[in-house]
Coordinates of C-alpha atoms and ligand atoms in Angstrom, one line a residue:
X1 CA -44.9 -11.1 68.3
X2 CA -45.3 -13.5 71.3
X3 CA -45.7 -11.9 74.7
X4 CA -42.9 -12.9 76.2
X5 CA -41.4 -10.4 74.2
X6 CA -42.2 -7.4 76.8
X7 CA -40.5 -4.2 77.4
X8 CA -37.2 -5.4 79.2
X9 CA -37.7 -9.2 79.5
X10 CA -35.9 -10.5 76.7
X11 CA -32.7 -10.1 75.0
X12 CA -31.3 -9.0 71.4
X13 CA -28.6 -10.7 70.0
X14 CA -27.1 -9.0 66.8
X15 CA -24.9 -11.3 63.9
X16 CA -23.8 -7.2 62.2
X17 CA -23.3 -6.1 58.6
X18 CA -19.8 -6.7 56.5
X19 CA -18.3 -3.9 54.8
X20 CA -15.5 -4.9 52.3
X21 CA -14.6 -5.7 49.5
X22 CA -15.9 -8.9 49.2
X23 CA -17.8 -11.7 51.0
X24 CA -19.7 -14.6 50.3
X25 CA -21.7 -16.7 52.2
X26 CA -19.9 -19.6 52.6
X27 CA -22.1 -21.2 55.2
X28 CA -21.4 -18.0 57.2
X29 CA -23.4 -18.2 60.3
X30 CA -23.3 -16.8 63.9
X31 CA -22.3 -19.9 65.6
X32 CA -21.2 -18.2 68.6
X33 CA -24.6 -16.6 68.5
X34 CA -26.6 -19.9 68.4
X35 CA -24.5 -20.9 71.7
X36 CA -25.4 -18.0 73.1
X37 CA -29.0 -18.4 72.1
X38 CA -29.1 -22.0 73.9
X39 CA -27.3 -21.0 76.9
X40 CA -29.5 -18.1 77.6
X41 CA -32.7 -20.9 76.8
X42 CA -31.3 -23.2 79.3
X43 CA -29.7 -21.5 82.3
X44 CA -32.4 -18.3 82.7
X45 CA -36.1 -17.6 81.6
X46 CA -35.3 -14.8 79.2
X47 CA -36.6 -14.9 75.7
X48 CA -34.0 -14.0 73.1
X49 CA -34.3 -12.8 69.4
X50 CA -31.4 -13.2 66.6
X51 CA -31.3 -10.6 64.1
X52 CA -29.1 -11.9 61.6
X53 CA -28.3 -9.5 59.0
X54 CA -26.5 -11.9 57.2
X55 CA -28.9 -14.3 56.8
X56 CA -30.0 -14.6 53.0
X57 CA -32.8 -17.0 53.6
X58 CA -34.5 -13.9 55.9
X59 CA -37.8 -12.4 54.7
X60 CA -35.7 -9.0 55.4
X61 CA -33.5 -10.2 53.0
X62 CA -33.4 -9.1 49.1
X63 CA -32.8 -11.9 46.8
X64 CA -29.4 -13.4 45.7
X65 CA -28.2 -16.3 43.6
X66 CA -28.0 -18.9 45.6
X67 CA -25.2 -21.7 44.7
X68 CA -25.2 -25.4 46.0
X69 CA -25.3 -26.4 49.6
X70 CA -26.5 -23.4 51.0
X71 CA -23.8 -20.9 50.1
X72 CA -24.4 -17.8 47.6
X73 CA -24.0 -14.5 47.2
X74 CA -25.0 -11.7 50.2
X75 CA -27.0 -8.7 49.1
X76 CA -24.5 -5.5 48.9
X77 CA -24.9 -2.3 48.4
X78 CA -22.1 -0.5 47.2
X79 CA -20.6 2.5 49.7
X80 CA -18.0 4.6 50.2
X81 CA -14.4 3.6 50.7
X82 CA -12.5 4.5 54.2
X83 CA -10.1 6.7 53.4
X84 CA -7.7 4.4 55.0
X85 CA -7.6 1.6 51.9
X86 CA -8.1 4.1 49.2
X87 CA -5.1 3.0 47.5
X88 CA -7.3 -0.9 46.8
X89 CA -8.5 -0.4 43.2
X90 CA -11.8 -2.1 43.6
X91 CA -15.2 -0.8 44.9
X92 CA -16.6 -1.3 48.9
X93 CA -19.8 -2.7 49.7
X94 CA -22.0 -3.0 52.6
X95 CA -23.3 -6.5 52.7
X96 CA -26.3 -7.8 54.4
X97 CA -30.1 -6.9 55.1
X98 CA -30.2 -3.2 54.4
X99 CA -30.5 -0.7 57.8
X100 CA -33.8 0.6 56.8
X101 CA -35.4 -2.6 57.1
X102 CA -33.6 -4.0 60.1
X103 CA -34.4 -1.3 62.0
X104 CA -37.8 -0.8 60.8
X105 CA -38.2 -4.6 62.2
X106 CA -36.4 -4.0 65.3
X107 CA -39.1 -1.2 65.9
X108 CA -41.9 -3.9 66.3
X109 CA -40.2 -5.0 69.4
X110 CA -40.3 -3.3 72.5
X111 CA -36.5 -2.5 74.1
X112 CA -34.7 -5.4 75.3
X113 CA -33.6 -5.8 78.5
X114 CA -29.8 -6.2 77.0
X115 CA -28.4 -6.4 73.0
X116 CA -24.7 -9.4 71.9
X117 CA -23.0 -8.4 69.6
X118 CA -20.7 -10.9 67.9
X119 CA -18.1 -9.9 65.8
X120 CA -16.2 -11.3 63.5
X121 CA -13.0 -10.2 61.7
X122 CA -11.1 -7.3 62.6
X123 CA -11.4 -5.4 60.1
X124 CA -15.3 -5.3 60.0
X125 CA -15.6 -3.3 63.0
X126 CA -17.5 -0.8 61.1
X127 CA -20.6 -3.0 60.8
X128 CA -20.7 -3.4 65.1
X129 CA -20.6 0.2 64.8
X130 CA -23.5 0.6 62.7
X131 CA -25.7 -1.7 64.7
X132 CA -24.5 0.3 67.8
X133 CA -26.3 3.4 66.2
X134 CA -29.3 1.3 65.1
X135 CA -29.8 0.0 68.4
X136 CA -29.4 3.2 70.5
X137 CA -32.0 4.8 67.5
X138 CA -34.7 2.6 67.8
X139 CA -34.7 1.8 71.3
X140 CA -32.4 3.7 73.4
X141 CA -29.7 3.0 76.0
X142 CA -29.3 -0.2 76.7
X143 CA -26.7 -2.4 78.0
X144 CA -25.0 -3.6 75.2
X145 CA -22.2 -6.4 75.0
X146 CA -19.7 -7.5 72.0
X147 CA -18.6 -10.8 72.1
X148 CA -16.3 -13.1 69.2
X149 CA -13.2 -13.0 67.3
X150 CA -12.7 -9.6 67.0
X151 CA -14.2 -8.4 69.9
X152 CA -11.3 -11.2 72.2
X153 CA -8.6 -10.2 69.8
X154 CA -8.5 -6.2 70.3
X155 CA -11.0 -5.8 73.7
X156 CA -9.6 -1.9 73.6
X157 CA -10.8 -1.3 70.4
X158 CA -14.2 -2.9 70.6
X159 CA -15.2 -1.5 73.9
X160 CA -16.1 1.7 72.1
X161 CA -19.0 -0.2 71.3
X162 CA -20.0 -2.0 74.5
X163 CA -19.2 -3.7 77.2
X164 CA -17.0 -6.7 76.0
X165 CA -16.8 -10.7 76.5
X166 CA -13.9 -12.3 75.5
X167 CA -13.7 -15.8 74.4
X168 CA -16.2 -18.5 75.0
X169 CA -19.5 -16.4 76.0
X170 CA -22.2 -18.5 77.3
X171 CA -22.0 -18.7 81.3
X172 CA -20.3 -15.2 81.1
X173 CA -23.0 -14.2 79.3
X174 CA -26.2 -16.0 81.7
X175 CA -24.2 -13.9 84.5
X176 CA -24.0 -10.5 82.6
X177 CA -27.9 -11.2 82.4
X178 CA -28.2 -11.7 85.7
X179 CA -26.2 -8.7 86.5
X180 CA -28.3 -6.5 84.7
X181 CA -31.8 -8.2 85.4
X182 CA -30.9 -7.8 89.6
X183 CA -31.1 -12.0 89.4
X184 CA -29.0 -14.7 90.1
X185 CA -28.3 -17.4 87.6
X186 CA -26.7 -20.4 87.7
X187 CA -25.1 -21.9 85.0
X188 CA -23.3 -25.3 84.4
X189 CA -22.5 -27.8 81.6
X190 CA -22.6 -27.1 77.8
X191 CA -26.2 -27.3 76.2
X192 CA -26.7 -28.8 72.6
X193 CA -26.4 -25.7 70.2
X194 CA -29.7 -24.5 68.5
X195 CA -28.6 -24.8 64.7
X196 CA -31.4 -23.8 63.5
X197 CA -31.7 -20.1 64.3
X198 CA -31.1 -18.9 60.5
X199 CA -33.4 -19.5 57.7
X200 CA -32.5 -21.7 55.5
X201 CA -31.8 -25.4 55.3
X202 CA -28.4 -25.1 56.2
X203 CA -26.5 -25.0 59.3
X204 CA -22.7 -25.0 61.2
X205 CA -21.3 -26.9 64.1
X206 CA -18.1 -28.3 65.8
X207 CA -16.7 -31.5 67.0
X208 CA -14.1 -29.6 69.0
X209 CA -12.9 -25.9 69.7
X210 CA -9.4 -24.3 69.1
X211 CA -6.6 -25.9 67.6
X212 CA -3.5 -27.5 69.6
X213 CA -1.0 -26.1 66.8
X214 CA 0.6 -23.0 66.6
X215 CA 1.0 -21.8 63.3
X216 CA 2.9 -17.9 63.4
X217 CA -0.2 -16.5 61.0
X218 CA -3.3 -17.6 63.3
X219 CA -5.2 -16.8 66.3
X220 CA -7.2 -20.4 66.9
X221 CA -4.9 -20.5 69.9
X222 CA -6.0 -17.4 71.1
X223 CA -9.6 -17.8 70.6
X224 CA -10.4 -21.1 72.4
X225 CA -8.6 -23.8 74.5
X226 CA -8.3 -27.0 72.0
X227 CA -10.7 -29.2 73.5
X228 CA -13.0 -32.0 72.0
X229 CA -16.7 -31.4 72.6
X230 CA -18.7 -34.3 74.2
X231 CA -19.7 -36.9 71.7
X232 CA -23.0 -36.9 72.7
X233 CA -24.0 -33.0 72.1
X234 CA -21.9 -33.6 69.1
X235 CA -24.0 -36.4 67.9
X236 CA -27.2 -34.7 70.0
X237 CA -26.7 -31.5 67.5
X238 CA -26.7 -33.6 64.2
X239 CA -29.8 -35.3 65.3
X240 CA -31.5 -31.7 65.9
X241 CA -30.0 -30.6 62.3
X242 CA -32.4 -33.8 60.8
X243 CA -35.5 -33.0 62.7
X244 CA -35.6 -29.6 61.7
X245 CA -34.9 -30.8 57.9
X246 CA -31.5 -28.7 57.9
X247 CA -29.6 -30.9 55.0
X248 CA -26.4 -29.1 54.8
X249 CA -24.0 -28.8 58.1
X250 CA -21.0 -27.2 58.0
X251 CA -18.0 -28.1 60.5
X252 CA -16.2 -24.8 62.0
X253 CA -13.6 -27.0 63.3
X254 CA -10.0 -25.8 63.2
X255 CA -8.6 -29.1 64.6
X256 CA -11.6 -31.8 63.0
X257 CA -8.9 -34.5 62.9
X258 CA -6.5 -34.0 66.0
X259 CA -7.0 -37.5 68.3
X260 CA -9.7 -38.9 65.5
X261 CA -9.3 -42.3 66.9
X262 CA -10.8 -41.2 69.6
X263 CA -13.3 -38.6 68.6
X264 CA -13.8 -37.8 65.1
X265 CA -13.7 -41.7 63.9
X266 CA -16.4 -43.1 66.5
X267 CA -18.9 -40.4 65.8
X268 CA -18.6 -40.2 61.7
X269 CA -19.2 -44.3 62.3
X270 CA -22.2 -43.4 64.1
X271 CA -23.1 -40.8 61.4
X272 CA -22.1 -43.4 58.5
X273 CA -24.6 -46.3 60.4
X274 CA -27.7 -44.2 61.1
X275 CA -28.2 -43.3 57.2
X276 CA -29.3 -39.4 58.5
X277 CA -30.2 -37.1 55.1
X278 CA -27.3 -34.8 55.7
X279 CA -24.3 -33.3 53.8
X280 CA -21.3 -32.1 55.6
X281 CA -18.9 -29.9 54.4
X282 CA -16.0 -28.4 55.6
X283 CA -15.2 -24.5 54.9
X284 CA -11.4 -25.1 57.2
X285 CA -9.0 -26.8 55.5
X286 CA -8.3 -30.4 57.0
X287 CA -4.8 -31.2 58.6
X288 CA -3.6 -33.4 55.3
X289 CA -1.0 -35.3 57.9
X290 CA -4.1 -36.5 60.2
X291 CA -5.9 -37.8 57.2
X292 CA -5.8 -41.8 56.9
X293 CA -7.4 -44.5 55.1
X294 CA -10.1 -44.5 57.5
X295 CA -10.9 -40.8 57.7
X296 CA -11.2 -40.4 53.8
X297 CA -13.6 -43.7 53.8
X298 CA -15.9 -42.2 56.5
X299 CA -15.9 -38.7 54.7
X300 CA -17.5 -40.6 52.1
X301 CA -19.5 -43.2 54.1
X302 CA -21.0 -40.2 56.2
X303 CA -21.4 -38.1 53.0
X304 CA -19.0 -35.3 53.0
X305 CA -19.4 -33.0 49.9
X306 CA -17.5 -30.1 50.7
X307 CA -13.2 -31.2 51.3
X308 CA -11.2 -28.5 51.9
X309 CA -7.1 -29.2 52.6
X310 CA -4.6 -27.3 54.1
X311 CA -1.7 -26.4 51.8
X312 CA -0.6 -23.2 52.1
X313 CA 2.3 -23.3 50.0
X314 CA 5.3 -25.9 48.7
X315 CA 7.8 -23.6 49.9
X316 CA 9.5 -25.6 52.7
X317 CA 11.1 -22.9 54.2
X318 CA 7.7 -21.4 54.7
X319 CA 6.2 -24.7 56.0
X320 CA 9.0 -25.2 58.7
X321 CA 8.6 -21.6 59.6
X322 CA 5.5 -20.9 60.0
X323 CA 2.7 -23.9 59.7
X324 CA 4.5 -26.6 60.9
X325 CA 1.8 -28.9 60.2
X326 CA 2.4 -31.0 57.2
X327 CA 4.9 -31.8 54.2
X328 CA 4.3 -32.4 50.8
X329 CA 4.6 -36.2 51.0
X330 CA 1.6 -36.0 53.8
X331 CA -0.3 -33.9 51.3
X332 CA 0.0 -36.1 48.4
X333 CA -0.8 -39.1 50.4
X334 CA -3.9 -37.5 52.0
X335 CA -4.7 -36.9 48.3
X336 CA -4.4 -40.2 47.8
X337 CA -6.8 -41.7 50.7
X338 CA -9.6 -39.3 49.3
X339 CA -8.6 -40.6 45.8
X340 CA -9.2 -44.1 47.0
X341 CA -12.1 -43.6 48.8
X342 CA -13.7 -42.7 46.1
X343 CA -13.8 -38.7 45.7
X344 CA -12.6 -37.4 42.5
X345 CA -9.4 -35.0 42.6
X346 CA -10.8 -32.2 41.0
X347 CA -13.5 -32.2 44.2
X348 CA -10.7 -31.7 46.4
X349 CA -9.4 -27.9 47.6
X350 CA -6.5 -26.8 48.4
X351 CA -5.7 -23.6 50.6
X352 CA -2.8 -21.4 49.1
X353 CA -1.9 -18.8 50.9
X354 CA -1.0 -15.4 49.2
X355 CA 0.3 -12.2 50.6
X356 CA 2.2 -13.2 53.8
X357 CA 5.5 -11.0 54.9
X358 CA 8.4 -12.1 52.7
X359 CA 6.4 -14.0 50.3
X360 CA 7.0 -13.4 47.0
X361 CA 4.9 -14.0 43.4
X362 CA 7.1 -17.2 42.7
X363 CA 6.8 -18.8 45.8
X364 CA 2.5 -18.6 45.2
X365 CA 3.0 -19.4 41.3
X366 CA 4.7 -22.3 42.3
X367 CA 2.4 -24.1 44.3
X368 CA -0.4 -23.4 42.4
X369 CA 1.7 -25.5 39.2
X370 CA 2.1 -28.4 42.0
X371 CA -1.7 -28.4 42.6
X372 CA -2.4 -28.4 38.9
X373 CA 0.0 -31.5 38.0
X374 CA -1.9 -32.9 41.0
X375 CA -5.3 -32.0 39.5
X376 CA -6.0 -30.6 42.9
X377 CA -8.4 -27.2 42.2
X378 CA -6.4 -24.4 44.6
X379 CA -8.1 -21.7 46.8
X380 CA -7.0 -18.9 47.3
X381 CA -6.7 -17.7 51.1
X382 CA -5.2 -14.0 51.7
X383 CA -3.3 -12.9 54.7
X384 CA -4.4 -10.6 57.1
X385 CA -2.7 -9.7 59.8
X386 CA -4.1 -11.0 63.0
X387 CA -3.4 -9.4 66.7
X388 CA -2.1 -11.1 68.9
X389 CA 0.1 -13.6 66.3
X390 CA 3.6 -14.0 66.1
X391 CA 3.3 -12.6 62.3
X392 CA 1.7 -9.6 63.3
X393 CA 4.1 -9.0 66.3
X394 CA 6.7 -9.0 64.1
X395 CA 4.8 -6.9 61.6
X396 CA 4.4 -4.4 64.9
X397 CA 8.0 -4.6 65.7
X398 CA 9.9 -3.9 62.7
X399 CA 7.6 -0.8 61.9
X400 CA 5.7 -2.1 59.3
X401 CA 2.3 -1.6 61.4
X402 CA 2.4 1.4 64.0
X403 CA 1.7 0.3 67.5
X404 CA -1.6 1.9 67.3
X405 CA -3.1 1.3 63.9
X406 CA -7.1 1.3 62.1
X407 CA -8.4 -1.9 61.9
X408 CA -9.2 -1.4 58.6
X409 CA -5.4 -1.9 57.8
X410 CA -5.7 -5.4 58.7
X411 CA -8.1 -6.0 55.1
X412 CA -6.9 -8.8 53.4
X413 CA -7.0 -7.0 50.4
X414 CA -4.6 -4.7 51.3
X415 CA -1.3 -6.7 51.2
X416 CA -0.3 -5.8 47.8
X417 CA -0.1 -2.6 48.9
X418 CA 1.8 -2.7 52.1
X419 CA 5.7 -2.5 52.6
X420 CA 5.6 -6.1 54.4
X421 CA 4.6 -7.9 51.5
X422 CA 6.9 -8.0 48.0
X423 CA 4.3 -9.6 46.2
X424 CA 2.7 -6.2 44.5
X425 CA -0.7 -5.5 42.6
X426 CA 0.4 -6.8 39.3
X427 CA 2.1 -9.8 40.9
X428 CA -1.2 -10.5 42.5
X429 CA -3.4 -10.2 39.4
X430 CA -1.2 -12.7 37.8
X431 CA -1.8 -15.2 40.3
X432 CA -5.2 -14.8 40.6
X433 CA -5.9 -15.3 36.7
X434 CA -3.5 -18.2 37.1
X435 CA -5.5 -19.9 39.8
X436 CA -8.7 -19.0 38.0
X437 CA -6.9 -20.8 35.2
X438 CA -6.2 -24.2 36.6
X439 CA -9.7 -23.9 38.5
X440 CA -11.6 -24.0 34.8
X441 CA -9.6 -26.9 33.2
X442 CA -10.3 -29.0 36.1
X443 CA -14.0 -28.2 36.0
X444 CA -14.1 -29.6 32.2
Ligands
SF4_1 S1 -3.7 -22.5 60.7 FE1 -4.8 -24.3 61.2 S2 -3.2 -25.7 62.1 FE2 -2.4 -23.6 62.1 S3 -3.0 -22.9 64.2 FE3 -4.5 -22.2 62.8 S4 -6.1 -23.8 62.9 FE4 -4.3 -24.6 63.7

């Protein structure tokens, strides 16, 4: 350990446990964390440490299967189930480095001088909690801040675990630090990211924040103002990702293709011409009505490996109500580009979404048929039901959530089980072994 890690002079920033179900590391990574990270490097002379319990390339870290690109499987432990979503028939785990060896590592540093927390769904609250205790075990009381998605969504809920940040942290954050160190700190324009905080040769970044759309089941809106991030860090970032031999980047964009003449077109050509050793791949499904003939080309020029599209379902009831962002024609077409560009169908994804208020079985069943006369492989993406969006007002309003509810009830596991949702258990198996179905025939 490096001196400048002394008693009070540097700061902890904590990416916590999941407990679920499920989760998979599908280039899961604190982003917000690494912004953090570089604005606290830039704008004051405090040292910072990550302590990423989700980071499977850690020495912390027991071994998993890995898979390709840099995704695989977390550690998990298995653990017992809130009481709350004992009616889900399946076991719950607690995933990530186990406690006893993240906090018998945190007990080689000396106590920061203040611990971030980022946070991510709502629903895995618990883990915050647990690195609350750890934190307050190993080195006492200390200022502690939680910051990200769920943290901005329910800021009453989450300050039972510290002081909270909402939204985009980084000057907030250099001024907390300054509050708390007795300094002043100024802090100004957006620093390039430091991707390269996790082990691993694998990263995440963004082209732009937020999302200008509005669909009634999502909370980009809520999270960030849609704005494009300046070419250069953009480009500034990628160059970082190849010096430090990071080969797979991820885009976090919710909006990658919104105004692409203008920003995603000029840097992918950039990308494309400077022949960088990268992969990108995109875990959010594209906007099928924004992709054109030139967008699917530069995906392949630039070396995309990863395409994900934005479905959600054939019903066009359901489209004009709540995602007004494509139609079917735009999806085909979209196919179409990619197809022509040279990607293979079956390398193409499609989002499907399962579980949302109203929605019944056929409705799911039948756009997973559509996908497989398209030879489009579905994924499937479950609701949850987000604060703050006009689903889950409604969900609040007609009694189907109580005003004041656990978290916990916002699992996406759980919609088979709740009033809102018609689509029951059985219903749900059936369209999982049907998507599992047309998944393995397209593989062959
Ligand atoms: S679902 Fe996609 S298009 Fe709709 S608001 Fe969210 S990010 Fe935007």
């Amino acid at each position: 350990m490096g001196k400048d890690f002394s008693r009070g002079k540097w700061v902890a920033l904590f990416h916590p446990p999941i407990y679920d179900f499920t989760a998979y590391d599908l280039w899961l990574r604190p982003l917000g964390l690494y912004r953090l990270a570089s604005y606290i490097k830039k704008y004051t002379d405090f040292n910072f440490f990550l302590f990423d319990y989700m980071d499977r390339n850690s020495p912390l870290a027991p071994p998993t299967r890995s898979k390709k690109y840099g995704t695989g499987k977390f550690y998990r432990e298995r653990t017992e189930k809130p009481e709350i979503l004992r009616r889900v028939k399946r076991f719950f785990y607690r995933f990530g480095i186990p406690r006893a060896r993240m906090e018998g590592f945190m007990g080689e540093f000396p106590p920061p001088l203040a611990v971030f927390i980022t946070t991510g769904m709502t629903y895995w609250y618990p883990g915050v909690g647990e690195v609350v205790e750890s934190v307050r075990r190993v080195w006492g009381n200390l200022p502690v801040f939680v910051g990200g998605t769920y943290a901005s969504l329910m800021p009453g809920h989450a300050s039972q675990f510290g002081e909270v940040i909402r939204g985009e942290a980084g000057c907030k954050a250099v001024e907390v630090l300054g509050d708390v160190s007795g300094r002043r700190f100024s802090c100004g324009g957006e620093p390039l990211t430091m991707l390269g905080l996790s082990g691993g040769n694998s990263s995440v970044f963004t082209t732009t924040r937020g999302c200008p759309f509005r669909c009634s089941f999502c909370a980009s809106f809520l999270l960030h103002r849609w704005r494009k991030r300046p070419r250069e860090i953009v480009l500034g970032e990628m160059e970082m990702a190849v010096r430090l031999s990071i080969k797979d980047l991820a885009l976090y964009d919710d909006a990658l293709l919104v105004d692409s003449a203008s920003h995603f077109k000029p840097i992918f050509r950039e990308v494309a011409s400077r022949g960088w050793d990268l992969r990108f791949h995109l875990p959010n499904g594209l906007h099928v009505r924004l992709v054109d003939e030139e967008v699917a080309w530069l995906m392949r020029e630039a070396n995309f490996k990863t395409v994900r599209l934005s479905l959600e379902s054939v019903d066009e009831d359901f489209l004009r109500e709540r995602t007004p962002k494509l139609s079917l024609e735009e999806f085909e077409r979209a196919v179409l580009h990619f197809e022509r560009a040279g990607f293979l169908r079956r390398d193409l994804v499609a989002y499907v979404i399962v579980g949302v208020p109203g929605q019944g079985p056929s409705s799911v069943l039948k756009t997973l048929d559509y996908l497989e006369k398209l030879g489009v492989k579905p994924s499937l993406a479950y609701y949850s039901p987000v604060p703050g969006t006009k689903d889950f007002q409604e969900l609040v309003s007609r009694g189907y959530l109580p005003e004041e509810h656990d978290p916990l009830l916002h699992n996406k596991l759980l919609f088979p089980y709740m009033e809102y949702s018609p689509l029951g258990e059985e219903d749900f198996q059936t369209i999982r072994r049907r998507a599992f179905e047309i998944v393995s025939a397209l593989k062959v």
